[in-house]
Each structure stands twice: as C-alpha cells, then as structure tokens.
Amino acid sequence: MTPVTAPLAFAPEVRAALDAGKPVVALESTIITHGMPFPSNVETARRVEAEIRAHGAVPATIAVFGGQIHIGLTGEELDALARAKDVMKVSRADLAVCLAKGAWGATTVAATMICADLAGIKVFATGGIGGVHRGAETSFDISADLAELGITPVTVVAAGAKAILDLPKTLEVLETDGVPVIAYGQDEFPAFWSRSSGLKAPLRMDSAAEIARAQIMRRALGLSGGQLVANPVPAEAEIPHEVIDPVIEQALAEAAAQHIHAKEVTPFLLARIFELTEGRSLETNIALVLNNARLAAAIAAELAA
C-alpha cells in the first residue's frame, strides 16, 4: 500500500513563521462553529488572532475542508467556515472520516492538538477544555480532550475546564493520564467563567518562561503528552461561581429534560447559559479567550527563543 502523508495546507504566514523558527500559536475552530453565534464568532476569531500578533506570535486557526487540514485560515476562509452549514465537530475519532469525505470540519481541543503536532506547533490557546461530564458514572461521557492531553505533546492554555463539567472528576482523570495541570499565577484551579472553583490546582507556575522550560524538560525526559495551563479569566471580566452555578444547574436540568446528549450537550448548555445570563457569559468567554491568547503567545515566544 502506498504511504499517505498527512494532508496539511499551510497558510503562507504560518509556513513562513515555522520555517523561520518564529513563535506560532494554534487555535481551534469549534469556538467559531459551535461555541458562539454569528457574527460574534468571526469577530472574536479575528480579535484573538490580532491579540496573538500583537504579542509577537503568529496565529494558526485550524480547520478541515476540501480534504485538507488547514493550518491557518485566510480572512475569506474564516468567513466561509463561520457561515458553513452542517460543519462536523471533529475529534480524534472522526478527523480521518471528515478528511476522506471532503467535509467541513471544526476542530475540538483534541483534534487541534493532533493537527498542531503534525504541523510542528507546540502551543495552543483555547477557551476551556472538555472533561468529565456530570453524571459520567452512569453515562460514561468523558471528553476525548483529556486522553489527548495524555498522549500529544502540545501545551494547551485554557481557563480551566468548562464549568458545566464535573471538575473534581476531570482533575482525577488528568492525574491518572499523567497530565501536568498548571494553574497560572494562583493556587486554585479556575472554572472557566470564574477564577475560583474551590479546588486546589495540582501545580502552579508564575511565568511563561517557567511553563516553556517545563515543556522542554518533558521532551528531554521522553514523557508523552502535553501540559494543561489553567489561566484564570481576568478579575474584571469574571462571573463569580456563586452567580454562575445556579444558571449552570438550570441549563443542565433543561438538557436532561430534553434528552440532549453526547456532542450536542456542550453547544446546548453554552447557548442556554448565554440566554440566562443575558449575554454576560459570552462577554466573559471572549475576555478569557483573549487572555489565553496573550499567555500562549508568551509561551510560544519563550520556546522559540
């Protein structure tokens, strides 16, 4: 059988940066197709890319279409993705199928890590990772993001795990998989919209240089997997957990009543929480993604240096 190489299509800006050894930050695309309504999705994607450039790195938004993994999108491609219908939410299980079918695919945290690693990109900024869903003891609903962090050597900067999840169990699974969970600048594990979760983070680091050195040391030791950097949302933008928790509980109850499950759960909950907070959750989401982009750019710069 003829060997097949990964079908990667690089945006010129990204290819030039990688060839020159300049810092590059990967970005996922489900936040565009499944995480925010139009036109906030496109506006936020452009703001995040601009934030990365402003802090000395090159953004590489990753998506699948035309039978290729696109490492970096042009403005026209970004618009087309944001407006596309029936976009697959692609993870490790369905990435190859999406490519084989030539379908539109938006990459989750897991798929973005895979594609970033194939492209030689070592830092990835997102909003929040997936994790163990509440009720997983009976549903077994656990995001593929956790397993990916255990095997793919990419540092992921996120505002913790999404607060709609079972955070204690999420941390337990990450520990089992040997994933370093590093809180940035505080001892507590952040909870996406909130800086506080009530849970102590396993590890703490206070600079991008420290985080970069840890990633380099993992490679030197031959350790598999990446790092999760839990970067708390800026204080002025957070929704305190005592405010957001009742909203999350209501949204979860509604999802259960409507028998929403599997990949449809997270988009439903995020949309419902947006409605119940009258848009405040989206404002916080945008603020935390921008904050993560800044830190990811700093880590990428340290690795490039």
Short mmCIF file of C-alpha atoms in Angstrom, two decimals:
data_model
loop_
_atom_site.label_atom_id
_atom_site.label_comp_id
_atom_site.label_asym_id
_atom_site.label_seq_id
_atom_site.Cartn_x
_atom_site.Cartn_y
_atom_site.Cartn_z
CA MET A 1 0.00 0.00 0.00
CA THR A 2 1.35 3.44 -0.95
CA PRO A 3 2.22 5.53 2.14
CA VAL A 4 -0.06 8.51 2.71
CA THR A 5 1.22 11.69 4.32
CA ALA A 6 -0.98 13.97 6.39
CA PRO A 7 -2.83 16.38 4.06
CA LEU A 8 -1.68 19.66 5.58
CA ALA A 9 -2.31 23.00 3.87
CA PHE A 10 -0.37 25.87 5.46
CA ALA A 11 -1.35 29.50 5.27
CA PRO A 12 1.66 31.40 3.86
CA GLU A 13 2.09 33.44 7.06
CA VAL A 14 2.18 30.28 9.20
CA ARG A 15 4.53 28.39 6.86
CA ALA A 16 6.96 31.31 6.81
CA ALA A 17 6.90 31.62 10.62
CA LEU A 18 7.54 27.91 11.16
CA ASP A 19 10.36 27.85 8.62
CA ALA A 20 11.97 30.85 10.33
CA GLY A 21 11.60 29.39 13.84
CA LYS A 22 9.23 32.17 14.92
CA PRO A 23 6.57 31.65 17.61
CA VAL A 24 3.27 30.21 16.39
CA VAL A 25 0.07 29.61 18.40
CA ALA A 26 -2.59 27.13 17.26
CA LEU A 27 -6.27 28.00 17.61
CA GLU A 28 -9.27 25.67 17.44
CA SER A 29 -12.29 26.23 15.20
CA THR A 30 -15.24 24.74 17.14
CA ILE A 31 -15.36 28.01 19.05
CA ILE A 32 -16.28 29.56 15.68
CA THR A 33 -18.83 26.99 14.50
CA HIS A 34 -20.29 25.64 17.75
CA GLY A 35 -19.25 27.98 20.55
CA MET A 36 -20.59 31.41 19.58
CA PRO A 37 -23.38 32.84 17.42
CA PHE A 38 -22.68 34.69 14.16
CA PRO A 39 -21.26 37.35 13.83
CA SER A 40 -19.68 37.23 17.31
CA ASN A 41 -17.81 34.07 16.24
CA VAL A 42 -15.97 35.77 13.35
CA GLU A 43 -15.36 38.99 15.28
CA THR A 44 -13.90 37.06 18.22
CA ALA A 45 -11.74 34.86 15.99
CA ARG A 46 -10.25 37.95 14.36
CA ARG A 47 -9.69 39.62 17.74
CA VAL A 48 -7.91 36.53 19.08
CA GLU A 49 -5.67 36.34 16.02
CA ALA A 50 -4.88 40.06 16.34
CA GLU A 51 -4.06 39.62 20.04
CA ILE A 52 -1.57 36.88 19.24
CA ARG A 53 0.09 39.02 16.58
CA ALA A 54 0.21 41.99 18.96
CA HIS A 55 2.17 39.84 21.41
CA GLY A 56 4.79 38.71 18.93
CA ALA A 57 3.48 35.38 17.63
CA VAL A 58 1.66 34.14 14.52
CA PRO A 59 -1.85 32.67 14.89
CA ALA A 60 -2.75 29.40 13.16
CA THR A 61 -6.50 28.76 13.26
CA ILE A 62 -7.04 25.11 12.31
CA ALA A 63 -10.00 23.69 10.38
CA VAL A 64 -10.77 20.90 7.90
CA PHE A 65 -12.26 21.35 4.44
CA GLY A 66 -11.63 20.22 0.89
CA GLY A 67 -9.94 17.06 2.13
CA GLN A 68 -7.15 19.00 3.85
CA ILE A 69 -6.19 20.15 7.34
CA HIS A 70 -5.77 23.89 7.06
CA ILE A 71 -3.08 25.26 9.36
CA GLY A 72 -4.03 28.93 9.41
CA LEU A 73 -7.03 30.48 7.62
CA THR A 74 -7.31 33.45 5.32
CA GLY A 75 -9.98 36.06 6.04
CA GLU A 76 -12.17 34.58 3.29
CA GLU A 77 -11.76 31.04 4.65
CA LEU A 78 -12.63 32.21 8.16
CA ASP A 79 -15.83 33.83 6.89
CA ALA A 80 -16.74 30.73 4.89
CA LEU A 81 -16.25 28.49 7.94
CA ALA A 82 -18.35 30.77 10.16
CA ARG A 83 -21.22 30.67 7.65
CA ALA A 84 -20.94 26.99 6.67
CA LYS A 85 -23.83 24.66 7.48
CA ASP A 86 -23.63 21.15 8.93
CA VAL A 87 -19.99 21.52 9.99
CA MET A 88 -18.68 18.37 11.65
CA LYS A 89 -17.37 18.80 15.20
CA VAL A 90 -14.16 16.86 14.70
CA SER A 91 -12.20 14.98 17.35
CA ARG A 92 -9.70 12.09 17.19
CA ALA A 93 -12.42 9.57 16.28
CA ASP A 94 -13.76 11.36 13.19
CA LEU A 95 -10.88 13.50 11.89
CA ALA A 96 -9.88 10.96 9.22
CA VAL A 97 -13.50 10.41 8.13
CA CYS A 98 -14.05 14.16 7.74
CA LEU A 99 -10.94 14.39 5.57
CA ALA A 100 -11.88 11.35 3.50
CA LYS A 101 -15.36 12.76 2.82
CA GLY A 102 -14.05 16.22 1.96
CA ALA A 103 -16.47 17.67 4.50
CA TRP A 104 -16.26 20.84 6.56
CA GLY A 105 -14.84 20.11 9.99
CA ALA A 106 -14.25 22.31 13.02
CA THR A 107 -11.52 21.03 15.31
CA THR A 108 -12.11 20.39 19.00
CA VAL A 109 -9.30 20.66 21.55
CA ALA A 110 -8.29 17.05 20.86
CA ALA A 111 -8.27 17.40 17.06
CA THR A 112 -6.49 20.76 17.23
CA MET A 113 -3.75 19.20 19.35
CA ILE A 114 -3.32 16.39 16.81
CA CYS A 115 -3.16 18.81 13.87
CA ALA A 116 -0.88 21.26 15.68
CA ASP A 117 1.54 18.45 16.49
CA LEU A 118 1.53 17.27 12.86
CA ALA A 119 2.34 20.85 11.83
CA GLY A 120 5.13 21.29 14.38
CA ILE A 121 3.22 23.78 16.55
CA LYS A 122 3.73 23.27 20.28
CA VAL A 123 1.38 25.81 21.89
CA PHE A 124 -2.39 26.06 21.57
CA ALA A 125 -4.79 28.63 23.04
CA THR A 126 -8.46 27.85 23.62
CA GLY A 127 -11.31 28.85 25.91
CA GLY A 128 -11.82 25.82 28.12
CA ILE A 129 -11.11 22.13 27.62
CA GLY A 130 -13.72 19.40 27.68
CA GLY A 131 -13.71 16.95 30.55
CA VAL A 132 -15.81 14.56 32.60
CA HIS A 133 -19.49 15.39 32.22
CA ARG A 134 -21.71 15.43 35.26
CA GLY A 135 -23.36 12.05 35.67
CA ALA A 136 -20.48 10.32 33.88
CA GLU A 137 -20.64 7.49 36.43
CA THR A 138 -23.71 6.28 34.51
CA SER A 139 -23.32 7.93 31.09
CA PHE A 140 -19.53 7.38 30.73
CA ASP A 141 -19.49 10.76 28.93
CA ILE A 142 -15.86 11.89 29.07
CA SER A 143 -14.33 14.25 26.53
CA ALA A 144 -11.59 12.95 24.26
CA ASP A 145 -9.67 16.13 25.16
CA LEU A 146 -8.45 14.50 28.37
CA ALA A 147 -7.00 11.42 26.72
CA GLU A 148 -5.39 13.60 24.04
CA LEU A 149 -3.60 15.68 26.66
CA GLY A 150 -2.09 12.44 27.91
CA ILE A 151 -0.54 11.46 24.57
CA THR A 152 0.01 14.52 22.33
CA PRO A 153 2.92 16.87 23.18
CA VAL A 154 1.23 20.26 22.95
CA THR A 155 0.88 22.84 25.73
CA VAL A 156 -2.77 23.91 25.94
CA VAL A 157 -3.65 27.26 27.52
CA ALA A 158 -7.26 27.35 28.75
CA ALA A 159 -9.30 28.97 31.51
CA GLY A 160 -9.52 25.56 33.17
CA ALA A 161 -12.22 23.11 32.11
CA LYS A 162 -15.69 24.30 31.19
CA ALA A 163 -17.67 24.90 34.40
CA ILE A 164 -20.60 22.82 33.10
CA LEU A 165 -18.45 19.74 33.76
CA ASP A 166 -17.61 17.68 36.84
CA LEU A 167 -14.37 19.46 37.70
CA PRO A 168 -13.15 17.15 40.53
CA LYS A 169 -13.51 14.08 38.30
CA THR A 170 -11.89 15.94 35.40
CA LEU A 171 -8.83 16.63 37.54
CA GLU A 172 -8.74 12.99 38.64
CA VAL A 173 -8.70 11.74 35.05
CA LEU A 174 -5.96 14.21 34.11
CA GLU A 175 -3.88 12.98 37.05
CA THR A 176 -4.40 9.36 36.01
CA ASP A 177 -3.25 10.20 32.47
CA GLY A 178 -0.12 11.93 33.79
CA VAL A 179 -1.07 15.39 32.54
CA PRO A 180 0.56 18.34 34.32
CA VAL A 181 -2.25 20.73 35.34
CA ILE A 182 -0.55 24.08 35.93
CA ALA A 183 -2.51 26.99 37.39
CA TYR A 184 -1.04 30.27 36.18
CA GLY A 185 -0.43 32.82 38.92
CA GLN A 186 -2.71 31.27 41.55
CA ASP A 187 -3.03 28.12 43.63
CA GLU A 188 -6.66 27.37 42.74
CA PHE A 189 -7.89 25.65 39.59
CA PRO A 190 -10.01 28.17 37.67
CA ALA A 191 -13.53 27.33 36.50
CA PHE A 192 -13.84 28.94 33.07
CA TRP A 193 -16.20 31.91 33.70
CA SER A 194 -14.96 32.09 37.31
CA ARG A 195 -11.47 32.45 38.74
CA SER A 196 -12.40 30.19 41.65
CA SER A 197 -13.55 26.57 41.62
CA GLY A 198 -12.87 25.67 45.25
CA LEU A 199 -10.33 23.10 44.00
CA LYS A 200 -6.58 23.32 44.55
CA ALA A 201 -4.58 23.08 41.35
CA PRO A 202 -2.02 20.26 41.27
CA LEU A 203 0.74 22.64 40.14
CA ARG A 204 1.42 26.36 39.94
CA MET A 205 3.71 28.45 37.75
CA ASP A 206 4.01 32.22 37.55
CA SER A 207 5.74 32.91 34.24
CA ALA A 208 5.66 31.90 30.59
CA ALA A 209 9.37 31.10 30.82
CA GLU A 210 8.77 28.51 33.56
CA ILE A 211 6.00 26.87 31.54
CA ALA A 212 8.18 26.71 28.43
CA ARG A 213 11.05 25.17 30.39
CA ALA A 214 8.70 22.51 31.76
CA GLN A 215 7.60 21.62 28.23
CA ILE A 216 11.22 21.35 27.06
CA MET A 217 12.07 19.20 30.09
CA ARG A 218 9.18 16.81 29.37
CA ARG A 219 10.58 16.30 25.88
CA ALA A 220 14.08 15.75 27.29
CA LEU A 221 12.72 13.12 29.67
CA GLY A 222 10.85 11.34 26.90
CA LEU A 223 7.48 11.89 28.59
CA SER A 224 4.44 11.59 26.36
CA GLY A 225 1.58 14.05 26.35
CA GLY A 226 1.16 17.77 26.79
CA GLN A 227 0.56 20.29 29.52
CA LEU A 228 -2.67 21.98 30.59
CA VAL A 229 -2.07 25.59 31.63
CA ALA A 230 -5.12 26.79 33.59
CA ASN A 231 -5.15 30.56 33.12
CA PRO A 232 -7.82 32.34 35.22
CA VAL A 233 -10.14 34.80 33.50
CA PRO A 234 -9.23 38.44 34.29
CA ALA A 235 -10.86 39.54 37.55
CA GLU A 236 -12.77 42.39 35.93
CA ALA A 237 -14.42 40.01 33.45
CA GLU A 238 -15.28 37.01 35.63
CA ILE A 239 -18.73 35.80 36.67
CA PRO A 240 -18.28 34.62 40.28
CA HIS A 241 -19.11 30.96 40.79
CA GLU A 242 -21.91 31.77 43.23
CA VAL A 243 -23.62 33.69 40.40
CA ILE A 244 -22.99 31.30 37.51
CA ASP A 245 -23.51 27.99 39.36
CA PRO A 246 -27.35 28.27 39.66
CA VAL A 247 -27.52 29.17 35.97
CA ILE A 248 -25.46 26.11 35.05
CA GLU A 249 -27.71 23.88 37.17
CA GLN A 250 -30.81 25.20 35.39
CA ALA A 251 -29.26 24.65 31.96
CA LEU A 252 -28.20 21.11 32.91
CA ALA A 253 -31.70 20.29 34.12
CA GLU A 254 -33.18 21.54 30.85
CA ALA A 255 -30.72 19.49 28.81
CA ALA A 256 -31.65 16.36 30.76
CA ALA A 257 -35.38 17.04 30.34
CA GLN A 258 -34.92 17.42 26.58
CA HIS A 259 -32.76 14.25 26.35
CA ILE A 260 -29.82 16.12 24.86
CA HIS A 261 -26.63 14.06 24.98
CA ALA A 262 -23.18 13.35 23.51
CA LYS A 263 -21.66 16.08 21.33
CA GLU A 264 -24.86 18.16 21.44
CA VAL A 265 -24.66 18.77 25.21
CA THR A 266 -21.95 21.43 25.32
CA PRO A 267 -23.32 23.64 22.49
CA PHE A 268 -26.80 23.48 24.04
CA LEU A 269 -25.55 24.38 27.51
CA LEU A 270 -23.39 27.27 26.28
CA ALA A 271 -26.29 28.69 24.25
CA ARG A 272 -28.72 28.36 27.15
CA ILE A 273 -26.30 29.91 29.64
CA PHE A 274 -25.83 32.81 27.19
CA GLU A 275 -29.61 33.36 27.23
CA LEU A 276 -29.96 33.04 31.00
CA THR A 277 -27.11 35.49 31.67
CA GLU A 278 -28.41 37.90 29.02
CA GLY A 279 -25.16 37.70 27.10
CA ARG A 280 -22.80 38.14 30.02
CA SER A 281 -21.38 34.62 29.64
CA LEU A 282 -20.34 35.40 26.06
CA GLU A 283 -18.60 38.62 27.12
CA THR A 284 -16.65 36.65 29.74
CA ASN A 285 -15.90 33.90 27.24
CA ILE A 286 -14.39 36.42 24.83
CA ALA A 287 -12.32 38.02 27.60
CA LEU A 288 -10.87 34.70 28.74
CA VAL A 289 -10.02 33.56 25.21
CA LEU A 290 -8.14 36.82 24.59
CA ASN A 291 -6.35 36.40 27.91
CA ASN A 292 -5.35 32.84 26.98
CA ALA A 293 -4.10 34.01 23.59
CA ARG A 294 -1.77 36.51 25.28
CA LEU A 295 -0.27 33.88 27.58
CA ALA A 296 0.04 31.32 24.77
CA ALA A 297 1.91 33.88 22.64
CA ALA A 298 4.32 34.50 25.51
CA ILE A 299 4.95 30.76 25.97
CA ALA A 300 5.48 30.29 22.24
CA ALA A 301 7.96 33.17 22.23
CA GLU A 302 9.93 31.55 25.06
CA LEU A 303 10.03 28.22 23.20
CA ALA A 304 11.18 29.92 20.02
CA ALA A 305 13.94 31.72 21.90
#
